[in-house]
């Protein structure tokens, strides 16, 4: 069974600035360092494009951009894991949670942008530690993004 984790933050910047900052290669590395200090991506944010979200050692996630509505919404469909540079989209462990979506909604509030993040994950006893980890990391990552956008 899946559950959706929800996080949101108001950022005192235009939707365009939040969007551009969040998705640009260099600033992406900065705000996602809350998850993994060496975080980066390979690929394109275009709808239908393959993306790899990686960290040191070439491990991370292999995904596809399920939707991209500029300055409004991005949906990432996670397809599997990458370990030591090898993609796994078919193992029993991975198949337990696939597919999983991570959605970003940008709402223009005049002088601010409300950024909402909805992330699907398995709701199992084994996933409890991962859920707690994300509950600690997401707020830090969003605060870092806010700080970068409001400079």
PDB file of C-alpha atoms in Angstrom:
ATOM      1  CA  UNK A   1       0.000   0.000   0.000  1.00  0.00           C
ATOM      2  CA  UNK A   2       1.264   3.471  -0.886  1.00  0.00           C
ATOM      3  CA  UNK A   3       1.049   6.663   1.065  1.00  0.00           C
ATOM      4  CA  UNK A   4       1.788  10.211  -0.023  1.00  0.00           C
ATOM      5  CA  UNK A   5       4.098  12.401   1.993  1.00  0.00           C
ATOM      6  CA  UNK A   6       3.341  16.127   1.646  1.00  0.00           C
ATOM      7  CA  UNK A   7       5.662  19.062   2.233  1.00  0.00           C
ATOM      8  CA  UNK A   8       5.213  22.713   1.354  1.00  0.00           C
ATOM      9  CA  UNK A   9       6.901  26.060   1.773  1.00  0.00           C
ATOM     10  CA  UNK A  10       6.172  29.695   0.922  1.00  0.00           C
ATOM     11  CA  UNK A  11       9.076  31.327  -0.879  1.00  0.00           C
ATOM     12  CA  UNK A  12       9.256  35.107  -1.256  1.00  0.00           C
ATOM     13  CA  UNK A  13      10.106  34.987  -4.964  1.00  0.00           C
ATOM     14  CA  UNK A  14       8.302  34.674  -8.289  1.00  0.00           C
ATOM     15  CA  UNK A  15       7.175  31.298  -9.565  1.00  0.00           C
ATOM     16  CA  UNK A  16       9.644  31.659 -12.441  1.00  0.00           C
ATOM     17  CA  UNK A  17      12.566  32.257 -10.067  1.00  0.00           C
ATOM     18  CA  UNK A  18      11.597  29.317  -7.812  1.00  0.00           C
ATOM     19  CA  UNK A  19      11.129  27.036 -10.842  1.00  0.00           C
ATOM     20  CA  UNK A  20      14.397  28.093 -12.486  1.00  0.00           C
ATOM     21  CA  UNK A  21      16.366  27.833  -9.230  1.00  0.00           C
ATOM     22  CA  UNK A  22      14.907  24.478  -8.276  1.00  0.00           C
ATOM     23  CA  UNK A  23      15.621  22.823 -11.624  1.00  0.00           C
ATOM     24  CA  UNK A  24      18.889  24.504 -12.709  1.00  0.00           C
ATOM     25  CA  UNK A  25      21.823  22.117 -12.513  1.00  0.00           C
ATOM     26  CA  UNK A  26      24.052  24.084 -10.112  1.00  0.00           C
ATOM     27  CA  UNK A  27      21.351  25.315  -7.703  1.00  0.00           C
ATOM     28  CA  UNK A  28      19.751  21.827  -7.746  1.00  0.00           C
ATOM     29  CA  UNK A  29      23.015  20.447  -6.339  1.00  0.00           C
ATOM     30  CA  UNK A  30      22.919  23.083  -3.612  1.00  0.00           C
ATOM     31  CA  UNK A  31      19.376  22.617  -2.315  1.00  0.00           C
ATOM     32  CA  UNK A  32      19.368  18.808  -2.650  1.00  0.00           C
ATOM     33  CA  UNK A  33      22.556  18.538  -0.597  1.00  0.00           C
ATOM     34  CA  UNK A  34      20.145  18.103   2.347  1.00  0.00           C
ATOM     35  CA  UNK A  35      19.476  14.593   0.976  1.00  0.00           C
ATOM     36  CA  UNK A  36      22.957  13.738  -0.286  1.00  0.00           C
ATOM     37  CA  UNK A  37      25.961  16.108  -0.128  1.00  0.00           C
ATOM     38  CA  UNK A  38      27.078  15.110  -3.638  1.00  0.00           C
ATOM     39  CA  UNK A  39      23.597  15.139  -5.215  1.00  0.00           C
ATOM     40  CA  UNK A  40      23.246  15.849  -8.937  1.00  0.00           C
ATOM     41  CA  UNK A  41      21.173  14.790 -11.918  1.00  0.00           C
ATOM     42  CA  UNK A  42      21.802  13.594 -15.454  1.00  0.00           C
ATOM     43  CA  UNK A  43      19.123  14.118 -18.058  1.00  0.00           C
ATOM     44  CA  UNK A  44      16.474  16.600 -19.040  1.00  0.00           C
ATOM     45  CA  UNK A  45      13.378  17.973 -17.305  1.00  0.00           C
ATOM     46  CA  UNK A  46      11.404  17.635 -20.567  1.00  0.00           C
ATOM     47  CA  UNK A  47       8.261  15.488 -20.424  1.00  0.00           C
ATOM     48  CA  UNK A  48       9.073  11.884 -21.327  1.00  0.00           C
ATOM     49  CA  UNK A  49      12.803  12.300 -20.686  1.00  0.00           C
ATOM     50  CA  UNK A  50      14.861   9.822 -18.706  1.00  0.00           C
ATOM     51  CA  UNK A  51      16.483  11.268 -15.580  1.00  0.00           C
ATOM     52  CA  UNK A  52      19.070   9.906 -13.209  1.00  0.00           C
ATOM     53  CA  UNK A  53      19.189  11.395  -9.719  1.00  0.00           C
ATOM     54  CA  UNK A  54      22.615  10.507  -8.378  1.00  0.00           C
ATOM     55  CA  UNK A  55      25.141  10.962  -5.606  1.00  0.00           C
ATOM     56  CA  UNK A  56      28.683   9.861  -4.918  1.00  0.00           C
ATOM     57  CA  UNK A  57      29.549   6.469  -6.312  1.00  0.00           C
ATOM     58  CA  UNK A  58      26.930   6.728  -9.070  1.00  0.00           C
ATOM     59  CA  UNK A  59      24.076   5.475  -6.880  1.00  0.00           C
ATOM     60  CA  UNK A  60      20.562   6.908  -6.837  1.00  0.00           C
ATOM     61  CA  UNK A  61      17.321   6.692  -8.781  1.00  0.00           C
ATOM     62  CA  UNK A  62      16.410   6.166 -12.421  1.00  0.00           C
ATOM     63  CA  UNK A  63      13.268   8.054 -13.361  1.00  0.00           C
ATOM     64  CA  UNK A  64      11.209   9.593 -16.120  1.00  0.00           C
ATOM     65  CA  UNK A  65       9.684  13.058 -16.283  1.00  0.00           C
ATOM     66  CA  UNK A  66       5.986  12.124 -16.384  1.00  0.00           C
ATOM     67  CA  UNK A  67       4.766  15.718 -16.759  1.00  0.00           C
ATOM     68  CA  UNK A  68       6.258  19.171 -17.103  1.00  0.00           C
ATOM     69  CA  UNK A  69       3.960  22.183 -17.205  1.00  0.00           C
ATOM     70  CA  UNK A  70       6.397  25.124 -17.064  1.00  0.00           C
ATOM     71  CA  UNK A  71       6.129  27.271 -13.942  1.00  0.00           C
ATOM     72  CA  UNK A  72       3.238  25.161 -12.609  1.00  0.00           C
ATOM     73  CA  UNK A  73       3.904  21.427 -12.203  1.00  0.00           C
ATOM     74  CA  UNK A  74       6.575  18.737 -12.556  1.00  0.00           C
ATOM     75  CA  UNK A  75       5.924  15.030 -12.018  1.00  0.00           C
ATOM     76  CA  UNK A  76       8.763  12.536 -11.679  1.00  0.00           C
ATOM     77  CA  UNK A  77       7.966   8.856 -12.145  1.00  0.00           C
ATOM     78  CA  UNK A  78      10.593   6.795 -10.355  1.00  0.00           C
ATOM     79  CA  UNK A  79      11.398   3.619 -12.278  1.00  0.00           C
ATOM     80  CA  UNK A  80      14.081   2.027 -10.127  1.00  0.00           C
ATOM     81  CA  UNK A  81      17.354   2.334  -8.279  1.00  0.00           C
ATOM     82  CA  UNK A  82      20.929   2.760  -9.425  1.00  0.00           C
ATOM     83  CA  UNK A  83      23.670   1.089  -7.383  1.00  0.00           C
ATOM     84  CA  UNK A  84      27.319   1.505  -8.324  1.00  0.00           C
ATOM     85  CA  UNK A  85      26.221   2.771 -11.732  1.00  0.00           C
ATOM     86  CA  UNK A  86      23.942  -0.232 -12.464  1.00  0.00           C
ATOM     87  CA  UNK A  87      20.217   0.383 -13.040  1.00  0.00           C
ATOM     88  CA  UNK A  88      17.743  -1.942 -11.304  1.00  0.00           C
ATOM     89  CA  UNK A  89      14.179  -1.668 -12.565  1.00  0.00           C
ATOM     90  CA  UNK A  90      13.141  -5.310 -12.239  1.00  0.00           C
ATOM     91  CA  UNK A  91      14.311  -6.813  -8.932  1.00  0.00           C
ATOM     92  CA  UNK A  92      11.741  -8.018  -6.423  1.00  0.00           C
ATOM     93  CA  UNK A  93      12.847  -5.331  -3.967  1.00  0.00           C
ATOM     94  CA  UNK A  94      12.318  -2.524  -6.499  1.00  0.00           C
ATOM     95  CA  UNK A  95       9.054  -3.944  -7.848  1.00  0.00           C
ATOM     96  CA  UNK A  96       7.536  -3.645  -4.349  1.00  0.00           C
ATOM     97  CA  UNK A  97       7.389   0.156  -4.621  1.00  0.00           C
ATOM     98  CA  UNK A  98       7.209   0.885  -8.351  1.00  0.00           C
ATOM     99  CA  UNK A  99       6.051   3.094  -9.802  1.00  0.00           C
ATOM    100  CA  UNK A 100       6.401   5.947  -7.353  1.00  0.00           C
ATOM    101  CA  UNK A 101       5.662   9.564  -8.208  1.00  0.00           C
ATOM    102  CA  UNK A 102       7.244  12.730  -6.843  1.00  0.00           C
ATOM    103  CA  UNK A 103       5.200  15.820  -7.755  1.00  0.00           C
ATOM    104  CA  UNK A 104       6.035  19.498  -7.461  1.00  0.00           C
ATOM    105  CA  UNK A 105       3.263  22.098  -7.659  1.00  0.00           C
ATOM    106  CA  UNK A 106       4.089  25.808  -7.937  1.00  0.00           C
ATOM    107  CA  UNK A 107       1.322  28.233  -6.927  1.00  0.00           C
ATOM    108  CA  UNK A 108       1.663  31.967  -7.627  1.00  0.00           C
ATOM    109  CA  UNK A 109       0.596  33.922  -4.537  1.00  0.00           C
ATOM    110  CA  UNK A 110       1.502  37.382  -5.811  1.00  0.00           C
ATOM    111  CA  UNK A 111       4.798  38.214  -4.114  1.00  0.00           C
ATOM    112  CA  UNK A 112       5.323  34.614  -3.008  1.00  0.00           C
ATOM    113  CA  UNK A 113       5.304  31.134  -4.454  1.00  0.00           C
ATOM    114  CA  UNK A 114       3.813  28.192  -2.633  1.00  0.00           C
ATOM    115  CA  UNK A 115       5.853  25.130  -3.504  1.00  0.00           C
ATOM    116  CA  UNK A 116       4.150  21.842  -2.644  1.00  0.00           C
ATOM    117  CA  UNK A 117       5.883  18.480  -2.824  1.00  0.00           C
ATOM    118  CA  UNK A 118       3.933  15.219  -2.859  1.00  0.00           C
ATOM    119  CA  UNK A 119       5.985  12.040  -2.766  1.00  0.00           C
ATOM    120  CA  UNK A 120       4.601   8.509  -2.927  1.00  0.00           C
ATOM    121  CA  UNK A 121       6.195   5.753  -0.946  1.00  0.00           C
ATOM    122  CA  UNK A 122       5.329   2.309   0.309  1.00  0.00           C
ATOM    123  CA  UNK A 123       3.575   2.163   3.648  1.00  0.00           C
ATOM    124  CA  UNK A 124       5.181  -0.874   5.247  1.00  0.00           C
ATOM    125  CA  UNK A 125       6.961  -1.536   8.525  1.00  0.00           C
ATOM    126  CA  UNK A 126      10.243  -1.629   6.558  1.00  0.00           C
ATOM    127  CA  UNK A 127       9.621   1.803   5.052  1.00  0.00           C
ATOM    128  CA  UNK A 128       9.111   3.481   8.439  1.00  0.00           C
ATOM    129  CA  UNK A 129      12.794   4.432   8.759  1.00  0.00           C
ATOM    130  CA  UNK A 130      12.815   5.859   5.229  1.00  0.00           C
ATOM    131  CA  UNK A 131       9.685   7.895   5.956  1.00  0.00           C
ATOM    132  CA  UNK A 132      11.281   9.310   9.123  1.00  0.00           C
ATOM    133  CA  UNK A 133      14.432  10.122   7.146  1.00  0.00           C
ATOM    134  CA  UNK A 134      12.414  12.059   4.533  1.00  0.00           C
ATOM    135  CA  UNK A 135      10.421  13.861   7.265  1.00  0.00           C
ATOM    136  CA  UNK A 136      13.759  15.195   8.500  1.00  0.00           C
ATOM    137  CA  UNK A 137      15.358  15.897   5.122  1.00  0.00           C
ATOM    138  CA  UNK A 138      12.553  17.511   3.088  1.00  0.00           C
ATOM    139  CA  UNK A 139      12.033  20.517   5.378  1.00  0.00           C
ATOM    140  CA  UNK A 140      15.806  21.177   5.366  1.00  0.00           C
ATOM    141  CA  UNK A 141      15.963  20.905   1.572  1.00  0.00           C
ATOM    142  CA  UNK A 142      12.997  23.258   1.106  1.00  0.00           C
ATOM    143  CA  UNK A 143      14.473  25.789   3.534  1.00  0.00           C
ATOM    144  CA  UNK A 144      17.729  25.685   1.565  1.00  0.00           C
ATOM    145  CA  UNK A 145      15.813  26.248  -1.691  1.00  0.00           C
ATOM    146  CA  UNK A 146      13.949  29.159  -0.065  1.00  0.00           C
ATOM    147  CA  UNK A 147      17.244  30.669   1.083  1.00  0.00           C
ATOM    148  CA  UNK A 148      18.747  30.429  -2.426  1.00  0.00           C
ATOM    149  CA  UNK A 149      15.626  31.871  -4.091  1.00  0.00           C
ATOM    150  CA  UNK A 150      15.352  34.783  -1.656  1.00  0.00           C
ATOM    151  CA  UNK A 151      18.992  35.920  -2.001  1.00  0.00           C
TER     152      UNK A 151
END
